[in-house]
PDB file of C-alpha atoms and ligand atoms in Angstrom:
ATOM      1  CA  MET A   1    -161.246 100.282 127.065  1.00 78.00           C
ATOM      2  CA  GLY A   2    -160.608 102.177 123.470  1.00 86.00           C
ATOM      3  CA  ALA A   3    -156.959 102.471 122.144  1.00 93.00           C
ATOM      4  CA  ALA A   4    -156.104 106.011 123.234  1.00 97.00           C
ATOM      5  CA  THR A   5    -157.166 105.444 126.674  1.00 97.00           C
ATOM      6  CA  LYS A   6    -155.299 101.847 126.688  1.00 97.00           C
ATOM      7  CA  LEU A   7    -152.380 103.767 125.937  1.00 97.00           C
ATOM      8  CA  LEU A   8    -152.591 106.773 128.279  1.00 97.00           C
ATOM      9  CA  ARG A   9    -153.142 103.841 131.116  1.00 97.00           C
ATOM     10  CA  GLN A  10    -150.169 102.236 130.150  1.00 96.00           C
ATOM     11  CA  GLU A  11    -148.194 105.265 130.407  1.00 96.00           C
ATOM     12  CA  HIS A  12    -149.597 105.902 133.826  1.00 97.00           C
ATOM     13  CA  GLN A  13    -148.426 102.369 134.926  1.00 96.00           C
ATOM     14  CA  ALA A  14    -144.635 102.882 133.724  1.00 96.00           C
ATOM     15  CA  ILE A  15    -144.906 106.468 135.315  1.00 97.00           C
ATOM     16  CA  ARG A  16    -146.126 105.082 138.583  1.00 97.00           C
ATOM     17  CA  ASP A  17    -142.914 102.461 138.761  1.00 96.00           C
ATOM     18  CA  VAL A  18    -140.718 105.609 138.737  1.00 97.00           C
ATOM     19  CA  LEU A  19    -142.730 107.499 141.216  1.00 97.00           C
ATOM     20  CA  ASN A  20    -142.528 104.912 143.409  1.00 96.00           C
ATOM     21  CA  PHE A  21    -138.815 104.284 142.934  1.00 96.00           C
ATOM     22  CA  ALA A  22    -138.583 108.199 143.576  1.00 97.00           C
ATOM     23  CA  GLU A  23    -139.925 107.745 146.843  1.00 97.00           C
ATOM     24  CA  GLY A  24    -137.983 105.210 147.770  1.00 96.00           C
ATOM     25  CA  VAL A  25    -134.863 107.497 146.725  1.00 96.00           C
ATOM     26  CA  SER A  26    -136.516 110.247 148.704  1.00 97.00           C
ATOM     27  CA  VAL A  27    -136.621 107.785 151.893  1.00 96.00           C
ATOM     28  CA  ARG A  28    -133.073 107.025 151.585  1.00 95.00           C
ATOM     29  CA  ILE A  29    -131.840 110.655 151.319  1.00 95.00           C
ATOM     30  CA  GLU A  30    -133.923 111.711 154.046  1.00 95.00           C
ATOM     31  CA  ARG A  31    -132.370 108.894 156.170  1.00 95.00           C
ATOM     32  CA  GLY A  32    -128.820 110.806 155.583  1.00 93.00           C
ATOM     33  CA  GLU A  33    -127.768 108.367 152.767  1.00 92.00           C
ATOM     34  CA  GLN A  34    -126.025 109.347 149.867  1.00 88.00           C
ATOM     35  CA  ALA A  35    -127.809 109.004 146.248  1.00 89.00           C
ATOM     36  CA  LEU A  36    -125.678 108.923 143.129  1.00 90.00           C
ATOM     37  CA  PRO A  37    -126.206 112.242 141.442  1.00 92.00           C
ATOM     38  CA  GLU A  38    -126.932 110.239 138.090  1.00 93.00           C
ATOM     39  CA  VAL A  39    -130.241 108.627 139.718  1.00 95.00           C
ATOM     40  CA  LEU A  40    -131.496 112.270 140.796  1.00 96.00           C
ATOM     41  CA  THR A  41    -130.726 113.747 137.043  1.00 96.00           C
ATOM     42  CA  LYS A  42    -131.929 110.542 135.282  1.00 96.00           C
ATOM     43  CA  VAL A  43    -135.414 110.313 137.405  1.00 97.00           C
ATOM     44  CA  THR A  44    -135.926 114.282 136.861  1.00 97.00           C
ATOM     45  CA  ASP A  45    -135.116 113.874 132.943  1.00 96.00           C
ATOM     46  CA  PHE A  46    -137.666 111.101 132.887  1.00 97.00           C
ATOM     47  CA  PHE A  47    -140.400 113.411 134.495  1.00 97.00           C
ATOM     48  CA  ARG A  48    -139.459 116.086 131.821  1.00 96.00           C
ATOM     49  CA  ARG A  49    -139.213 114.229 128.797  1.00 94.00           C
ATOM     50  CA  PHE A  50    -141.665 111.552 129.279  1.00 95.00           C
ATOM     51  CA  VAL A  51    -144.038 112.520 131.447  1.00 97.00           C
ATOM     52  CA  ASP A  52    -144.250 116.155 130.724  1.00 96.00           C
ATOM     53  CA  GLN A  53    -143.232 116.502 127.268  1.00 93.00           C
ATOM     54  CA  CYS A  54    -144.622 113.160 126.051  1.00 93.00           C
ATOM     55  CA  HIS A  55    -147.868 112.184 128.035  1.00 96.00           C
ATOM     56  CA  HIS A  56    -149.090 115.372 129.244  1.00 96.00           C
ATOM     57  CA  HIS A  57    -148.582 116.973 126.015  1.00 95.00           C
ATOM     58  CA  LYS A  58    -150.850 114.016 124.333  1.00 96.00           C
ATOM     59  CA  GLU A  59    -153.465 114.675 126.702  1.00 97.00           C
ATOM     60  CA  GLU A  60    -153.476 118.546 126.229  1.00 96.00           C
ATOM     61  CA  ASP A  61    -152.476 119.201 122.655  1.00 96.00           C
ATOM     62  CA  ILE A  62    -154.952 115.855 121.454  1.00 97.00           C
ATOM     63  CA  PHE A  63    -156.892 113.979 123.996  1.00 97.00           C
ATOM     64  CA  PHE A  64    -158.507 117.162 125.705  1.00 96.00           C
ATOM     65  CA  PRO A  65    -159.279 118.974 122.842  1.00 96.00           C
ATOM     66  CA  THR A  66    -161.176 115.970 121.366  1.00 96.00           C
ATOM     67  CA  LEU A  67    -162.984 115.746 124.475  1.00 95.00           C
ATOM     68  CA  GLU A  68    -164.008 119.263 124.469  1.00 94.00           C
ATOM     69  CA  LYS A  69    -165.213 118.723 121.127  1.00 94.00           C
ATOM     70  CA  LYS A  70    -167.359 115.825 122.117  1.00 93.00           C
ATOM     71  CA  GLY A  71    -169.133 118.520 124.566  1.00 90.00           C
ATOM     72  CA  ILE A  72    -166.850 118.258 127.965  1.00 89.00           C
ATOM     73  CA  SER A  73    -166.575 122.037 129.084  1.00 84.00           C
ATOM     74  CA  ALA A  74    -162.981 123.129 129.092  1.00 79.00           C
ATOM     75  CA  SER A  75    -163.837 125.432 132.047  1.00 82.00           C
ATOM     76  CA  GLY A  76    -164.821 124.707 135.487  1.00 80.00           C
ATOM     77  CA  GLY A  77    -164.962 120.913 134.587  1.00 85.00           C
ATOM     78  CA  PRO A  78    -162.559 118.200 135.256  1.00 89.00           C
ATOM     79  CA  LEU A  79    -160.588 119.116 132.229  1.00 94.00           C
ATOM     80  CA  SER A  80    -159.497 122.575 133.801  1.00 94.00           C
ATOM     81  CA  VAL A  81    -158.575 120.943 136.989  1.00 94.00           C
ATOM     82  CA  MET A  82    -156.089 118.204 135.009  1.00 95.00           C
ATOM     83  CA  LEU A  83    -154.534 121.179 133.285  1.00 95.00           C
ATOM     84  CA  MET A  84    -153.868 123.059 136.495  1.00 96.00           C
ATOM     85  CA  GLU A  85    -152.615 119.919 137.808  1.00 97.00           C
ATOM     86  CA  HIS A  86    -150.446 119.728 134.887  1.00 97.00           C
ATOM     87  CA  GLU A  87    -148.963 122.972 135.119  1.00 97.00           C
ATOM     88  CA  ARG A  88    -148.324 122.436 139.057  1.00 98.00           C
ATOM     89  CA  ALA A  89    -146.227 119.459 138.002  1.00 98.00           C
ATOM     90  CA  ARG A  90    -144.306 121.416 135.632  1.00 98.00           C
ATOM     91  CA  GLY A  91    -143.154 123.645 138.505  1.00 98.00           C
ATOM     92  CA  LEU A  92    -142.110 120.924 140.803  1.00 98.00           C
ATOM     93  CA  ILE A  93    -140.197 119.468 137.832  1.00 98.00           C
ATOM     94  CA  GLN A  94    -138.149 122.760 137.352  1.00 98.00           C
ATOM     95  CA  GLU A  95    -137.586 122.485 141.552  1.00 98.00           C
ATOM     96  CA  LEU A  96    -136.349 119.008 140.853  1.00 98.00           C
ATOM     97  CA  SER A  97    -134.070 119.959 138.224  1.00 97.00           C
ATOM     98  CA  GLU A  98    -132.498 122.776 140.181  1.00 96.00           C
ATOM     99  CA  ALA A  99    -131.969 120.535 142.802  1.00 96.00           C
ATOM    100  CA  ALA A 100    -130.697 117.630 140.773  1.00 95.00           C
ATOM    101  CA  GLU A 101    -128.230 120.146 139.298  1.00 93.00           C
ATOM    102  CA  ALA A 102    -127.097 121.606 142.484  1.00 93.00           C
ATOM    103  CA  TYR A 103    -126.513 118.188 144.210  1.00 92.00           C
ATOM    104  CA  GLY A 104    -123.368 117.428 142.787  1.00 79.00           C
ATOM    105  CA  THR A 105    -121.727 120.457 144.766  1.00 83.00           C
ATOM    106  CA  ASP A 106    -123.769 121.316 147.644  1.00 81.00           C
ATOM    107  CA  GLY A 107    -124.815 117.444 148.468  1.00 68.00           C
ATOM    108  CA  GLU A 108    -127.056 117.245 151.513  1.00 80.00           C
ATOM    109  CA  ILE A 109    -129.001 120.590 151.068  1.00 86.00           C
ATOM    110  CA  SER A 110    -130.086 119.912 147.708  1.00 92.00           C
ATOM    111  CA  GLY A 111    -130.607 116.397 148.375  1.00 94.00           C
ATOM    112  CA  LYS A 112    -133.302 116.938 151.007  1.00 95.00           C
ATOM    113  CA  ALA A 113    -134.929 119.658 148.719  1.00 96.00           C
ATOM    114  CA  TRP A 114    -134.934 117.063 145.874  1.00 97.00           C
ATOM    115  CA  ALA A 115    -136.575 114.475 148.027  1.00 97.00           C
ATOM    116  CA  ARG A 116    -139.341 117.061 149.207  1.00 98.00           C
ATOM    117  CA  ALA A 117    -140.022 118.083 145.564  1.00 98.00           C
ATOM    118  CA  ALA A 118    -140.306 114.461 144.747  1.00 98.00           C
ATOM    119  CA  TRP A 119    -142.834 113.661 147.530  1.00 98.00           C
ATOM    120  CA  ASP A 120    -144.560 116.558 146.227  1.00 98.00           C
ATOM    121  CA  TYR A 121    -144.607 115.504 142.714  1.00 98.00           C
ATOM    122  CA  SER A 122    -145.260 111.805 143.341  1.00 98.00           C
ATOM    123  CA  GLY A 123    -148.079 112.695 145.485  1.00 98.00           C
ATOM    124  CA  LEU A 124    -149.786 115.160 143.193  1.00 98.00           C
ATOM    125  CA  MET A 125    -149.214 112.723 140.158  1.00 98.00           C
ATOM    126  CA  GLN A 126    -150.563 109.550 141.953  1.00 98.00           C
ATOM    127  CA  GLU A 127    -153.699 111.426 142.815  1.00 98.00           C
ATOM    128  CA  HIS A 128    -154.059 113.067 139.246  1.00 98.00           C
ATOM    129  CA  PHE A 129    -153.765 109.242 137.562  1.00 98.00           C
ATOM    130  CA  GLY A 130    -156.127 108.375 139.766  1.00 97.00           C
ATOM    131  CA  LYS A 131    -158.779 111.069 139.208  1.00 96.00           C
ATOM    132  CA  GLU A 132    -158.091 110.774 135.121  1.00 96.00           C
ATOM    133  CA  GLU A 133    -158.540 107.079 135.261  1.00 96.00           C
ATOM    134  CA  GLU A 134    -161.513 107.046 137.154  1.00 95.00           C
ATOM    135  CA  VAL A 135    -163.155 110.092 135.936  1.00 93.00           C
ATOM    136  CA  LEU A 136    -161.970 111.132 132.492  1.00 94.00           C
ATOM    137  CA  PHE A 137    -161.213 108.118 130.932  1.00 96.00           C
ATOM    138  CA  ARG A 138    -164.439 106.717 131.977  1.00 95.00           C
ATOM    139  CA  MET A 139    -165.974 109.307 130.044  1.00 94.00           C
ATOM    140  CA  ALA A 140    -164.045 109.347 127.276  1.00 95.00           C
ATOM    141  CA  ASP A 141    -164.548 105.746 126.756  1.00 96.00           C
ATOM    142  CA  ASN A 142    -168.397 106.373 126.864  1.00 95.00           C
ATOM    143  CA  ILE A 143    -168.324 108.860 123.938  1.00 95.00           C
ATOM    144  CA  LEU A 144    -165.511 108.100 121.868  1.00 96.00           C
ATOM    145  CA  SER A 145    -166.429 105.555 119.212  1.00 96.00           C
ATOM    146  CA  PRO A 146    -163.951 102.824 118.456  1.00 96.00           C
ATOM    147  CA  GLU A 147    -162.629 104.585 115.617  1.00 96.00           C
ATOM    148  CA  GLU A 148    -162.207 107.650 117.136  1.00 96.00           C
ATOM    149  CA  GLN A 149    -160.011 106.249 120.014  1.00 96.00           C
ATOM    150  CA  VAL A 150    -157.810 104.687 117.161  1.00 97.00           C
ATOM    151  CA  ALA A 151    -157.347 107.981 115.499  1.00 97.00           C
ATOM    152  CA  VAL A 152    -156.619 109.525 118.448  1.00 98.00           C
ATOM    153  CA  ALA A 153    -154.278 106.829 119.413  1.00 97.00           C
ATOM    154  CA  ALA A 154    -152.490 107.436 115.853  1.00 97.00           C
ATOM    155  CA  ASP A 155    -152.119 110.924 116.841  1.00 97.00           C
ATOM    156  CA  PHE A 156    -150.453 110.065 119.893  1.00 97.00           C
ATOM    157  CA  GLU A 157    -147.671 108.456 118.148  1.00 95.00           C
ATOM    158  CA  ARG A 158    -147.371 111.341 115.818  1.00 95.00           C
ATOM    159  CA  LEU A 159    -146.947 113.867 118.268  1.00 94.00           C
ATOM    160  CA  GLU A 160    -144.517 111.887 120.249  1.00 93.00           C
ATOM    161  CA  ARG A 161    -142.096 111.222 117.019  1.00 92.00           C
ATOM    162  CA  GLU A 162    -142.546 115.222 116.603  1.00 90.00           C
ATOM    163  CA  LYS A 163    -142.115 115.674 120.451  1.00 87.00           C
ATOM    164  CA  ILE A 164    -139.265 113.693 121.734  1.00 87.00           C
ATOM    165  CA  GLY A 165    -138.176 111.720 118.498  1.00 89.00           C
ATOM    166  CA  PRO A 166    -138.784 108.258 117.166  1.00 90.00           C
ATOM    167  CA  GLY A 167    -137.760 105.476 119.428  1.00 91.00           C
ATOM    168  CA  LYS A 168    -137.148 107.866 122.272  1.00 91.00           C
ATOM    169  CA  HIS A 169    -140.268 106.600 124.440  1.00 91.00           C
ATOM    170  CA  GLU A 170    -138.915 103.104 124.636  1.00 93.00           C
ATOM    171  CA  GLN A 171    -135.132 104.273 125.038  1.00 93.00           C
ATOM    172  CA  LEU A 172    -136.390 106.265 128.333  1.00 93.00           C
ATOM    173  CA  GLU A 173    -138.451 103.619 129.625  1.00 93.00           C
ATOM    174  CA  ALA A 174    -135.533 101.009 129.048  1.00 94.00           C
ATOM    175  CA  MET A 175    -133.243 103.599 130.807  1.00 93.00           C
ATOM    176  CA  MET A 176    -135.521 103.845 134.079  1.00 94.00           C
ATOM    177  CA  ASN A 177    -136.032 100.051 134.350  1.00 93.00           C
ATOM    178  CA  ARG A 178    -132.262  99.562 134.088  1.00 94.00           C
ATOM    179  CA  LEU A 179    -131.842 102.556 136.896  1.00 93.00           C
ATOM    180  CA  ILE A 180    -134.397 100.806 138.862  1.00 93.00           C
ATOM    181  CA  ALA A 181    -133.210  97.424 138.811  1.00 92.00           C
ATOM    182  CA  GLN A 182    -129.496  99.004 139.378  1.00 90.00           C
ATOM    183  CA  ASN A 183    -130.480 101.001 142.417  1.00 87.00           C
ATOM    184  CA  GLY A 184    -134.120  99.953 143.512  1.00 72.00           C
ATOM    185  CA  LYS A 185    -134.220  98.108 146.904  1.00 55.00           C
ATOM    186  CA  ARG A 186    -131.362  98.341 149.478  1.00 46.00           C
TER     187      ARG A 186
HETATM  188 FE1  LIG B   1    -152.927 114.302 132.987  1.00 83.06          FE
END
């Protein structure tokens, strides 16, 4: 496994923890339990900033174009499927944001809407990560040299600093770990 694909896999792992947590929150909401509004907003914020702005943009702006240069077609192949799924994920983050925002005022209705969108988002992402890991990252490990992987990983770091700012990645992960520890199992 090269440096770049290793980083992406590590991010998938961190994201999976939050997806599983979001599913747990959804189960509780659907049972009629109250969730703290800040749980919904913080999880949604993590999906927007960490998953979309940070993780997906590393793939879209750097990783996928690198694979394209190496001969993996951008149309009709795995790359176009991955991009379509990123778009679908963006739509669901929008739904989650709207529901999380309204949750403070209309409670139950938006809570249920958030839970539905969270199930859809988690299902989509878990499957998407599986495909990337089993298909795309394996292809990348075959066609990129160790030096190319290191160069791509360095570009990831740069993009992250530009997109979300230095140190934000770690802050977001720590925020989620705290939230999960405080609100995880009940
Ligand atoms: Fe992706």
